[in-house]
CSV table of C-alpha atoms and ligand atoms in Angstrom, one decimal:
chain,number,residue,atom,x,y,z
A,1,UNK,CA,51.3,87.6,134.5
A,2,UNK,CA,50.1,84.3,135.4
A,3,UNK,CA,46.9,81.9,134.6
A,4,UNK,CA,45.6,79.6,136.4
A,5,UNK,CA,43.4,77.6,134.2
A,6,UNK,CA,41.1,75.1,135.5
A,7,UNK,CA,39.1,72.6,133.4
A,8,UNK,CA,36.4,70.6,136.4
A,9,UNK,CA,35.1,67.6,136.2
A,10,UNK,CA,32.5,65.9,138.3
A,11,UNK,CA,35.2,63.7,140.5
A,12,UNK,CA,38.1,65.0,138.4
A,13,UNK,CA,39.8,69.0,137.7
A,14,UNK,CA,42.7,69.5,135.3
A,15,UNK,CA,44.9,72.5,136.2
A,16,UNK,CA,47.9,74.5,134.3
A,17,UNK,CA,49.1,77.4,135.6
A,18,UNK,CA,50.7,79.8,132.8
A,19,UNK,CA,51.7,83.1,131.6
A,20,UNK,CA,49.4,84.1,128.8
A,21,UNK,CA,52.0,86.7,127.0
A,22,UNK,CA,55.4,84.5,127.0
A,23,UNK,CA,53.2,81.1,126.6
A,24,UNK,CA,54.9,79.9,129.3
A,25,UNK,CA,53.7,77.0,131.3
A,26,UNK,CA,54.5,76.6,135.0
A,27,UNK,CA,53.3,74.0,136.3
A,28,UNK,CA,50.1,71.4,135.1
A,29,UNK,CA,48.8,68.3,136.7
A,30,UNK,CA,45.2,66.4,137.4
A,31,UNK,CA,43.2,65.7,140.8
A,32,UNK,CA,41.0,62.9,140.3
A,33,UNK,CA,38.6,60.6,142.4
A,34,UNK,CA,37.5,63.7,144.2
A,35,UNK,CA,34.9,62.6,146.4
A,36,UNK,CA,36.5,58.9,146.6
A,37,UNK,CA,40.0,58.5,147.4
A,38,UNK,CA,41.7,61.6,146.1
A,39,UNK,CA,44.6,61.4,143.3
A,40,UNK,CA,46.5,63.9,143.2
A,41,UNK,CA,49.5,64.7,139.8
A,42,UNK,CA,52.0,67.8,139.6
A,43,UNK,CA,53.6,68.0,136.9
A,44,UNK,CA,56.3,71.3,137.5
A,45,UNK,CA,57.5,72.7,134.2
A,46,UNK,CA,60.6,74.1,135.7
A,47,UNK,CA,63.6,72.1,136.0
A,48,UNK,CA,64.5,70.5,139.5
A,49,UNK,CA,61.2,70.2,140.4
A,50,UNK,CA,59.5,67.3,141.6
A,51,UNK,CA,57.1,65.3,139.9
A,52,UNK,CA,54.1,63.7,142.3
A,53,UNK,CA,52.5,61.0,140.4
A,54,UNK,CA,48.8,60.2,141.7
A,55,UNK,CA,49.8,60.5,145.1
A,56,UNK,CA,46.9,60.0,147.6
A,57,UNK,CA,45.5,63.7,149.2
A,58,UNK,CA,42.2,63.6,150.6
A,59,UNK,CA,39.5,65.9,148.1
A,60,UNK,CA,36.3,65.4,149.8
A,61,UNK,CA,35.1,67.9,147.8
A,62,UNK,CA,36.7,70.4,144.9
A,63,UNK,CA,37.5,72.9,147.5
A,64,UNK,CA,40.0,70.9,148.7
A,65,UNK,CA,41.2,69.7,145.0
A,66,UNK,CA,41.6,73.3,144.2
A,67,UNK,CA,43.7,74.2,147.8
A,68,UNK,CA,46.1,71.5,146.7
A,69,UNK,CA,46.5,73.0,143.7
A,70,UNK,CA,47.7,75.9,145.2
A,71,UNK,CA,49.6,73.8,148.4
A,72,UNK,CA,51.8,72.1,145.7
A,73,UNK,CA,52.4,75.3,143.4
A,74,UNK,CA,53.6,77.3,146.3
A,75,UNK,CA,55.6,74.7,147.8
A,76,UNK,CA,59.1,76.0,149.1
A,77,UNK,CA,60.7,73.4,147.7
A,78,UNK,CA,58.7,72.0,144.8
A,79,UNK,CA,56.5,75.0,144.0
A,80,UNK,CA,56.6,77.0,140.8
A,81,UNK,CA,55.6,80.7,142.5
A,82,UNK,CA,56.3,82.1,145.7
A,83,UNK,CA,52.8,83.0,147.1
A,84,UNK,CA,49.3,83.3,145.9
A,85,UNK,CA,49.3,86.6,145.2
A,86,UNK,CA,51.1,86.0,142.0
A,87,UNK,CA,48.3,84.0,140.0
A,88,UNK,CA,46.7,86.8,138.7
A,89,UNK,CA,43.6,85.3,138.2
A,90,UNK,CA,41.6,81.8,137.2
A,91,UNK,CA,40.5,81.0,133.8
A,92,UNK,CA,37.6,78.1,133.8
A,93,UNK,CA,37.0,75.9,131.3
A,94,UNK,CA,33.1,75.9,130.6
A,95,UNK,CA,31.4,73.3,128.2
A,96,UNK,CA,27.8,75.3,127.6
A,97,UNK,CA,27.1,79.1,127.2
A,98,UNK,CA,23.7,78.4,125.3
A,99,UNK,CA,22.9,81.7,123.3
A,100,UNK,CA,24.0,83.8,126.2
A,101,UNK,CA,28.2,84.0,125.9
A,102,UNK,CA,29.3,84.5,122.3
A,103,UNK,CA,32.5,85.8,124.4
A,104,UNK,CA,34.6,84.9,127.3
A,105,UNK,CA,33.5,86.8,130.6
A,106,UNK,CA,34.3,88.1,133.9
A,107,UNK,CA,32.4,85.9,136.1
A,108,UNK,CA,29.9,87.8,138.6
A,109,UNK,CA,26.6,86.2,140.4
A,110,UNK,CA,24.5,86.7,137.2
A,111,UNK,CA,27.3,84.8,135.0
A,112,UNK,CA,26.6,81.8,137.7
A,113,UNK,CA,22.6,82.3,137.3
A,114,UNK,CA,23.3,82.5,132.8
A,115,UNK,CA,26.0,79.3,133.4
A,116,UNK,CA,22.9,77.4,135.5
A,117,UNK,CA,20.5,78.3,133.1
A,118,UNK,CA,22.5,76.1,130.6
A,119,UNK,CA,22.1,73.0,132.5
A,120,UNK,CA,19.6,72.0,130.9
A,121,UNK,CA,21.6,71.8,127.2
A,122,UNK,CA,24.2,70.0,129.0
A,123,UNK,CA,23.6,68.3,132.5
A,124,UNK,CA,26.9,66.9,133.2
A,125,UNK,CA,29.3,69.4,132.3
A,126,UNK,CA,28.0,72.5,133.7
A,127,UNK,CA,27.2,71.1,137.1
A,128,UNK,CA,30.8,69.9,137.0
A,129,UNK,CA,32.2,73.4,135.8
A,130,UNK,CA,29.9,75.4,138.3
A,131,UNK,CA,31.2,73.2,141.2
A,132,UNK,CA,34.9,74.5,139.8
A,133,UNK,CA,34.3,77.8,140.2
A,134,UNK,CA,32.8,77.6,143.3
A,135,UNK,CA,35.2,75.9,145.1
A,136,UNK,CA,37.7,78.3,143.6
A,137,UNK,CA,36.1,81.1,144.4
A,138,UNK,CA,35.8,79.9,148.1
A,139,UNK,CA,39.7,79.0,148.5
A,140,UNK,CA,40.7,82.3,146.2
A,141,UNK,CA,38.5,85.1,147.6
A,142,UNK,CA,39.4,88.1,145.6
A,143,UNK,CA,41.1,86.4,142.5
A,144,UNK,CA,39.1,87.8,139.3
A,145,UNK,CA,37.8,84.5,137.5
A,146,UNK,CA,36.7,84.3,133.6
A,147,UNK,CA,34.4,81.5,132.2
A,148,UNK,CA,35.5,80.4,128.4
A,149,UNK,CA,33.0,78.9,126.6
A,150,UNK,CA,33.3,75.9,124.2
A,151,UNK,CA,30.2,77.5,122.5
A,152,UNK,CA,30.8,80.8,122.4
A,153,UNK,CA,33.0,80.8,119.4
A,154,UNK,CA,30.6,79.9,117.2
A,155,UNK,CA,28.0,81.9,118.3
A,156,UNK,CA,29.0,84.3,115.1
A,157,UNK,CA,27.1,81.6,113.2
A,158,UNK,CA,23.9,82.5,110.4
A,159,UNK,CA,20.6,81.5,111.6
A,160,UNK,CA,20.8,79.4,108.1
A,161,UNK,CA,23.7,77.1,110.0
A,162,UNK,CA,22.5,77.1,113.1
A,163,UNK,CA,18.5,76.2,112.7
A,164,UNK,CA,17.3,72.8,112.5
A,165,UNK,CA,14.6,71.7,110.1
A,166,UNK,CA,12.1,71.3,112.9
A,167,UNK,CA,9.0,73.2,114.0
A,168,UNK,CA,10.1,76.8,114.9
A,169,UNK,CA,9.1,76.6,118.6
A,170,UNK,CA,11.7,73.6,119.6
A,171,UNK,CA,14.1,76.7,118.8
A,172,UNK,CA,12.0,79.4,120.4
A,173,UNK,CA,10.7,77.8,123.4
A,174,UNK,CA,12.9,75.4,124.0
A,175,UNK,CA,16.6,76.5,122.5
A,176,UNK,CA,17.2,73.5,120.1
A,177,UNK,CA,19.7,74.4,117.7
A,178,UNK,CA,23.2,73.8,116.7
A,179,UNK,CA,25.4,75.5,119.0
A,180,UNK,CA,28.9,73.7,118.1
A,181,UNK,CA,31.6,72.7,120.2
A,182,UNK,CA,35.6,72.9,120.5
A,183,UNK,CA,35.3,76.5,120.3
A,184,UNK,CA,38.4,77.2,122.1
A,185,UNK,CA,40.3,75.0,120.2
A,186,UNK,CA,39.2,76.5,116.9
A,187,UNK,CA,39.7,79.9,117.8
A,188,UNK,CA,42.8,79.2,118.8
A,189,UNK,CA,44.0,77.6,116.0
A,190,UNK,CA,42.2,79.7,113.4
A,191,UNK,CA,44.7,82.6,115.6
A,192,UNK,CA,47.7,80.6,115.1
A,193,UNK,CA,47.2,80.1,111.2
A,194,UNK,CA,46.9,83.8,110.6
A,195,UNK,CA,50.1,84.4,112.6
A,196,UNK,CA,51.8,81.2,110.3
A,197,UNK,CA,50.6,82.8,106.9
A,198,UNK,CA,51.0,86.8,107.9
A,199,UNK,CA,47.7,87.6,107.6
A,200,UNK,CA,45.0,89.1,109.8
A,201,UNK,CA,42.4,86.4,110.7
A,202,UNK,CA,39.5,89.1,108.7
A,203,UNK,CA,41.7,88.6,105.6
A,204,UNK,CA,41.2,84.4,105.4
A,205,UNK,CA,38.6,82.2,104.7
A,206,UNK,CA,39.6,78.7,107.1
A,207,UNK,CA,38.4,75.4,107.5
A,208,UNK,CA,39.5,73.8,110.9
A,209,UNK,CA,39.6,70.4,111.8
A,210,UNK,CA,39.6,69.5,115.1
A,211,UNK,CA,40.3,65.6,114.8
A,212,UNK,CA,40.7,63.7,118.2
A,213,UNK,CA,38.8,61.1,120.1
A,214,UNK,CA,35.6,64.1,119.6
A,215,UNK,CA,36.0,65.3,116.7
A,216,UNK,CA,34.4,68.7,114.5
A,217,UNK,CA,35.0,70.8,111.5
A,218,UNK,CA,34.6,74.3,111.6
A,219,UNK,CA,34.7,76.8,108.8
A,220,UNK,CA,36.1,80.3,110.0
A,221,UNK,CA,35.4,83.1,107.5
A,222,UNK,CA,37.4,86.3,108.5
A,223,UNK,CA,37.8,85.3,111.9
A,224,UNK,CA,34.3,84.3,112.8
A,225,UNK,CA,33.3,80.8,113.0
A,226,UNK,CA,30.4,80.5,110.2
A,227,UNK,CA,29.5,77.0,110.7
A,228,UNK,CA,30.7,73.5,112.5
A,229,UNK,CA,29.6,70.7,112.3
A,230,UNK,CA,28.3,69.4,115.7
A,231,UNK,CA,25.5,70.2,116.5
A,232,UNK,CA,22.6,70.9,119.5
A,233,UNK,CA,25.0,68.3,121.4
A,234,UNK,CA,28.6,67.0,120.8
A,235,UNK,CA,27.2,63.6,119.3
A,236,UNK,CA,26.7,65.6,116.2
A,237,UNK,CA,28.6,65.4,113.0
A,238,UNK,CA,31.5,63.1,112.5
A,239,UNK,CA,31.5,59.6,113.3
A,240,UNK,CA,33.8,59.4,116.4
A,241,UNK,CA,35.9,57.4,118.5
A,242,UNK,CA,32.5,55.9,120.3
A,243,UNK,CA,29.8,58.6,119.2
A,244,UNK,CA,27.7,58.1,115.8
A,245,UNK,CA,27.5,61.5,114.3
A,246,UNK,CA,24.9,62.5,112.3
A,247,UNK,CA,22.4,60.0,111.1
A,248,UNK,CA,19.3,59.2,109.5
A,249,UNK,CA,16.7,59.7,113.0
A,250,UNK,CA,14.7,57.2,111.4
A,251,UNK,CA,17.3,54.4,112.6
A,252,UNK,CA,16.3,55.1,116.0
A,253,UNK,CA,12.7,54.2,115.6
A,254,UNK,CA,13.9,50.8,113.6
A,255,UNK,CA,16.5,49.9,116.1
A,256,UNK,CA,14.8,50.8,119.2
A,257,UNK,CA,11.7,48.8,118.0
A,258,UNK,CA,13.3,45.5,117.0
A,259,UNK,CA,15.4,45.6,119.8
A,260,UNK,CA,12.8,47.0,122.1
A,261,UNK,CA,15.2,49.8,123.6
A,262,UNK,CA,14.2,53.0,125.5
A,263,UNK,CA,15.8,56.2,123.8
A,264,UNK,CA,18.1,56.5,126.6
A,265,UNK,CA,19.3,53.0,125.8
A,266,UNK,CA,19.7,54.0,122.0
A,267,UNK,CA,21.6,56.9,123.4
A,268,UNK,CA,23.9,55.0,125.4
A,269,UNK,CA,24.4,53.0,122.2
A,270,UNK,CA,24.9,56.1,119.9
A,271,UNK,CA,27.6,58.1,122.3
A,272,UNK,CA,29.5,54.8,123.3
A,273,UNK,CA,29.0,51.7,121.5
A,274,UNK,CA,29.1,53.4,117.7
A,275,UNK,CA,31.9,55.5,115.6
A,276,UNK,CA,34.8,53.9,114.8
A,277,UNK,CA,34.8,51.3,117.7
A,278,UNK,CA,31.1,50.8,116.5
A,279,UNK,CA,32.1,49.6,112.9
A,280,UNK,CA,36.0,48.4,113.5
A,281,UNK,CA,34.5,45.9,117.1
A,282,UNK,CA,38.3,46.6,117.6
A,283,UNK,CA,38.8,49.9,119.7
A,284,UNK,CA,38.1,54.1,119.7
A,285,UNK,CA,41.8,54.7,118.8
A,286,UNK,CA,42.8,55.3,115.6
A,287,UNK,CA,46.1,53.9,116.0
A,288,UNK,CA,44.9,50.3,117.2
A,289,UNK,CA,42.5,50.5,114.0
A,290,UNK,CA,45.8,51.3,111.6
A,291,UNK,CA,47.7,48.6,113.5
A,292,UNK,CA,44.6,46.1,113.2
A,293,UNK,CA,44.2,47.3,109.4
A,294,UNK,CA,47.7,46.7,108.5
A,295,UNK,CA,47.1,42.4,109.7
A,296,UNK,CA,44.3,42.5,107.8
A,297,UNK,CA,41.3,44.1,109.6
A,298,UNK,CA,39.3,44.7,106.8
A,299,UNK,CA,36.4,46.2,109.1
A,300,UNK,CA,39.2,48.5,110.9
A,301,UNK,CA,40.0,50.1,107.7
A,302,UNK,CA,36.6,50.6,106.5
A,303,UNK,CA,36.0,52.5,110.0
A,304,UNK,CA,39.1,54.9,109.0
A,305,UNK,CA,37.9,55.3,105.7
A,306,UNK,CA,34.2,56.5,106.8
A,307,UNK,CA,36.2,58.9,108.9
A,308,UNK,CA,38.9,60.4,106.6
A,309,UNK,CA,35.6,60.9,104.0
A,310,UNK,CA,33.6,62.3,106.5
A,311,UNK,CA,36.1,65.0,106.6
A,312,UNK,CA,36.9,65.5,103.2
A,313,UNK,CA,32.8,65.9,102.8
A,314,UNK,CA,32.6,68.9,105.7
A,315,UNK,CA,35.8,70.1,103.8
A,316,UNK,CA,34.1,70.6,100.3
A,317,UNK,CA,31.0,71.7,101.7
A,318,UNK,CA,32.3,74.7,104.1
A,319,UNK,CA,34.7,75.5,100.9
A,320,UNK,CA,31.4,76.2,99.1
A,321,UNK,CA,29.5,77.4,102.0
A,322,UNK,CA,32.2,80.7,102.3
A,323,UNK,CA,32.7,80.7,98.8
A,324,UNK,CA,36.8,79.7,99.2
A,325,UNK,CA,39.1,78.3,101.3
A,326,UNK,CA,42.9,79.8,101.8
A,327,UNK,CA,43.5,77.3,104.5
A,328,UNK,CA,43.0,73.8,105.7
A,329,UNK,CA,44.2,73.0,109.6
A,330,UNK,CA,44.5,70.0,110.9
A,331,UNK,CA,44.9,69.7,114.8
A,332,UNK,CA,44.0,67.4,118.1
A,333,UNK,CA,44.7,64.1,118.5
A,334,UNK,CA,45.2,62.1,114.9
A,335,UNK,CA,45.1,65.9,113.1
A,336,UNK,CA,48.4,66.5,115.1
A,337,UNK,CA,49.8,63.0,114.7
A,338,UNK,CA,48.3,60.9,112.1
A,339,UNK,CA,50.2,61.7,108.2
A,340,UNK,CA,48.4,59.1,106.8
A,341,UNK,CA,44.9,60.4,107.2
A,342,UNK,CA,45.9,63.8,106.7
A,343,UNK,CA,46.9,62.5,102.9
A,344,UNK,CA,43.8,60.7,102.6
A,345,UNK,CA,41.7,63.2,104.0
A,346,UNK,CA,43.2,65.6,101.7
A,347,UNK,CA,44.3,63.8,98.2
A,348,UNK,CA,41.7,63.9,96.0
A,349,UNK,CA,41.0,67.8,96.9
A,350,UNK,CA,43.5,69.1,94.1
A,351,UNK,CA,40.7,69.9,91.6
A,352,UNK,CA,40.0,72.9,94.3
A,353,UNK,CA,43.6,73.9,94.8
A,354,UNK,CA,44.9,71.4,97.7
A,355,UNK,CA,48.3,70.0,96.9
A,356,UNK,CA,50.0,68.2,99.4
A,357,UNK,CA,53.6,68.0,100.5
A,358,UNK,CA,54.3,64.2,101.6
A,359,UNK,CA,58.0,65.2,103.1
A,360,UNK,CA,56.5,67.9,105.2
A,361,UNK,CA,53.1,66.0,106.4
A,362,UNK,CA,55.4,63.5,107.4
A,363,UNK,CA,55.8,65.7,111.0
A,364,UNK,CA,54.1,65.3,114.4
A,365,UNK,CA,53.0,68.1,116.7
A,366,UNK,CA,54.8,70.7,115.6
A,367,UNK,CA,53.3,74.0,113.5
A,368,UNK,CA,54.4,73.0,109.6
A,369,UNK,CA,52.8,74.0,106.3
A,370,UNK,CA,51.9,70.4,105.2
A,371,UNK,CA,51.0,71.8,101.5
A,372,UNK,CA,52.9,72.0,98.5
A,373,UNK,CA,54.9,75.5,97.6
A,374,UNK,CA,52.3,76.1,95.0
A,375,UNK,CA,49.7,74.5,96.2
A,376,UNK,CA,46.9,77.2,96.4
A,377,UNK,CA,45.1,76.3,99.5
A,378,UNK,CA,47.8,75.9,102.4
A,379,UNK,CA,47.4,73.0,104.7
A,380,UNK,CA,48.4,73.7,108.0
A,381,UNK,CA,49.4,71.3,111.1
A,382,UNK,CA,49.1,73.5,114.2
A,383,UNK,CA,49.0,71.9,118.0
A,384,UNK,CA,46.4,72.6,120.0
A,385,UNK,CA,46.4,74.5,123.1
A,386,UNK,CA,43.1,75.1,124.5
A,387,UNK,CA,44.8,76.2,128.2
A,388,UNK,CA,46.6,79.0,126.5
A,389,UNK,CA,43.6,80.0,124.6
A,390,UNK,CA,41.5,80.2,127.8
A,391,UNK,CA,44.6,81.7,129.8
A,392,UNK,CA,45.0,84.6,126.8
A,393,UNK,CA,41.1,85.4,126.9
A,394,UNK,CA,41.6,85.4,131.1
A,395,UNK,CA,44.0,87.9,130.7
A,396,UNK,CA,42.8,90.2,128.0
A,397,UNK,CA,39.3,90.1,129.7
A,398,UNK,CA,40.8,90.8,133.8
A,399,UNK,CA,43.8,93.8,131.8
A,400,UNK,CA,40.1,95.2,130.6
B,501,ADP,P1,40.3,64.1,123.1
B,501,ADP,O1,39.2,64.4,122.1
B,501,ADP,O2,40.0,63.1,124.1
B,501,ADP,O3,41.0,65.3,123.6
B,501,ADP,P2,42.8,63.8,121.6
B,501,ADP,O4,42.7,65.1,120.8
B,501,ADP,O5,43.9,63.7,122.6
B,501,ADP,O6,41.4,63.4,122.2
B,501,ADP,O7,42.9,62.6,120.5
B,501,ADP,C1,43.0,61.3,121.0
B,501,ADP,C2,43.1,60.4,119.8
B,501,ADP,O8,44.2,60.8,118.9
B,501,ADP,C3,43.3,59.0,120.2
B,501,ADP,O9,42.1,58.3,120.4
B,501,ADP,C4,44.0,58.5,119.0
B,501,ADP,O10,43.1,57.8,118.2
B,501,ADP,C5,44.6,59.6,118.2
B,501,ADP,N1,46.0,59.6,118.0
B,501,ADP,C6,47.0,59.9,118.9
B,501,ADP,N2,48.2,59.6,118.3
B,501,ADP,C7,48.0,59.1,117.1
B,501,ADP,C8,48.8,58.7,116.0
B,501,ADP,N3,50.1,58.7,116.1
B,501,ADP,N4,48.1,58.2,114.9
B,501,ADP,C9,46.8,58.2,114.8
B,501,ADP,N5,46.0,58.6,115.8
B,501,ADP,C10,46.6,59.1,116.9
């Protein structure tokens, strides 16, 4: 069985094309500038293939983004299938589901209209992933499609998580509440540590940290996410490589006044100028702030630091908020790659049963128990792999 999984973009779509049961991936790639000059990469998985590197193919719209897609995966010579009928159907990538997916879904005419009715909770994504589907479903008559949510995972969450202190009606008129994001990766990953310890996901209480240029912690009791920690948008929670997390709203009132900003000014300033590039004035990537911390960048290091304790914090707190922990995960970006904030972020936690290994944390993208033999609570590093996620929920939901 193969995937296609497509992940739109307003002027960009990121494609893989795999096999959901083997974990196989075909082929991947990335058009881009659709609408300008049209970028096209294929990246074939299978060996003898070649490789087009951002060569130019004309993508006045998505509809022709997604028909070279197909052009270069059934190419005779470079192609990784040998017609269309063998992608079995399209899994799409969708940022918002509001309160209306907590599941991934078949995707019919009143999925569109429940997809549009999100637009509103986030108007540049959904646009973006409706324009996706349509053009796929324009080039690929016939071929079932699924929408996976980044929300709908932690749908499962208690009113108690999800409500904001605010008058009741900015929830029941007007949806304001914390919905949570990363969803995919998090489900995935909580999947994969149950499978590493030999447990069933309803047996384990997991804390997942999703640690990449966005970044959020989820806590996953029995299989269910319980709460996260962005919020009504993905500017929530951690600081980040450019976005603020959470702060005190009455900064905005202070700043905006003294500076005489509009809010979408103090926006622009909180999802771009702020996080770690914010404090560190050097850059959004955690390894230019170790590099500038290591000649001396005091600032650099206090950005990392504010980080790595922002995590240990969401760790403690979702440790108490599900009464336990049996596993920490670390994943993305600097979860996957970075051993020295995965010991800081976790030294300091033995006193609730967190002992780690510094031989085995000292690994890179590759699924390892980072924790000690006795440690109580194992700490897992497990790879992302939100296109398999998204291509396993495509095929379990079109096999029925
Ligand atoms: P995104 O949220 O954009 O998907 P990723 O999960 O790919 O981001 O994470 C990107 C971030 O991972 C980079 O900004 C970088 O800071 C971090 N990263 C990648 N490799 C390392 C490394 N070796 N050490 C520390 N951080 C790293």
């Amino acid at each position: 069985m193969n995937i296609l999984v497509i992940n739109a973009g307003s002027s960009s779509l990121k494609y893989q094309l795999l096999n959901p049961e083997t974990g196989d991936l075909l082929a991947k790639g990335l058009c881009e500038r659709i609408g300008i000059d049209g970028k096209f990469t294929y990246k074939p998985q299978v060996e003898g293939k070649k490789v087009l590197d951002a060569i130019d193919v004309a993508m006045p719209t998505h509809s022709e983004a997604i028909q070279a897609v197909l052009n270069a995966l059934v190419d005779a010579e470079n192609g990784v299938i040998g017609s269309m009928k063998e992608i079995d159907a399209v899994g799409h990538r969708v940022v918002h589901g509001g309160e209306a997916f907590n599941k991934s879904v078949l995707i019919t005419d009143e999925v569109m209209k429940a997809i549009e009715d999100c637009i509103p909770l986030a108007p540049l994504h959904n646009p973006a992933n409706l324009t996706g589907i349509r053009a796929c479903q324009q080039v690929m008559p016939g071929v079932p499609m699924v929408a996976v949510f980044d929300t709908a995972f932690h749908q499962t969450m208690p009113a108690k998580a999800y409500m904001y202190a605010l008058p009741y009606e900015y929830y029941e008129n007007d949806k304001v509440r914390r919905y949570g994001f990363h969803g995919t990766s998090h489900k995935y990953v909580a999947g994969r540590a149950a499978a590493m310890l030999g447990k069933k996901p309803e047996e384990l209480k997991l804390i997942s940290c999703h640690l990449g240029n966005g970044s959020s912690v989820t806590a996953v009791d029995g299989g269910k996410s319980v709460d996260t920690s962005m919020g009504f948008t993905p500017l929530a929670g951690l600081p980040m490589g450019t976005r603020s997390g959470d702060l005190d709203a009455g900064i905005l009132q202070y700043v905006m006044n003294k500076y005489n900003m509009n809010i979408d000014e103090m926006l622009n300033v909180l999802n771009k100028k702020s996080g770690v590039q914010g404090v560190s004035g050097v850059s959004s990537d955690f390894r230019d702030l170790e590099n500038a911390h290591k000649e001396g960048n005091e600032r650099a290091g206090l950005a990392v630091d504010m980080f790595n304790y922002g995590v240990k914090k969401l760790i403690g707190a979702y440790a108490a908020a599900m009464g336990g922990v049996d596993a920490i995960i670390f994943t993305a970006g600097v979860g996957e790659n970075s051993a020295n904030q995965r010991l800081a972020i976790a030294s300091g936690l033995e006193f609730m049963g967190v002992k780690m290994d510094a031989e085995a944390n000292n690994v890179r993208g590759k699924e390892t128990v980072i924790s000690a033999a006795d440690s109580k609570v194992k700490v897992l590093l497990i790879p992302t792999n939100e296109e398999l996620m998204i291509a396993m929920d495509t095929a379990a939901i079109v096999k029925g």
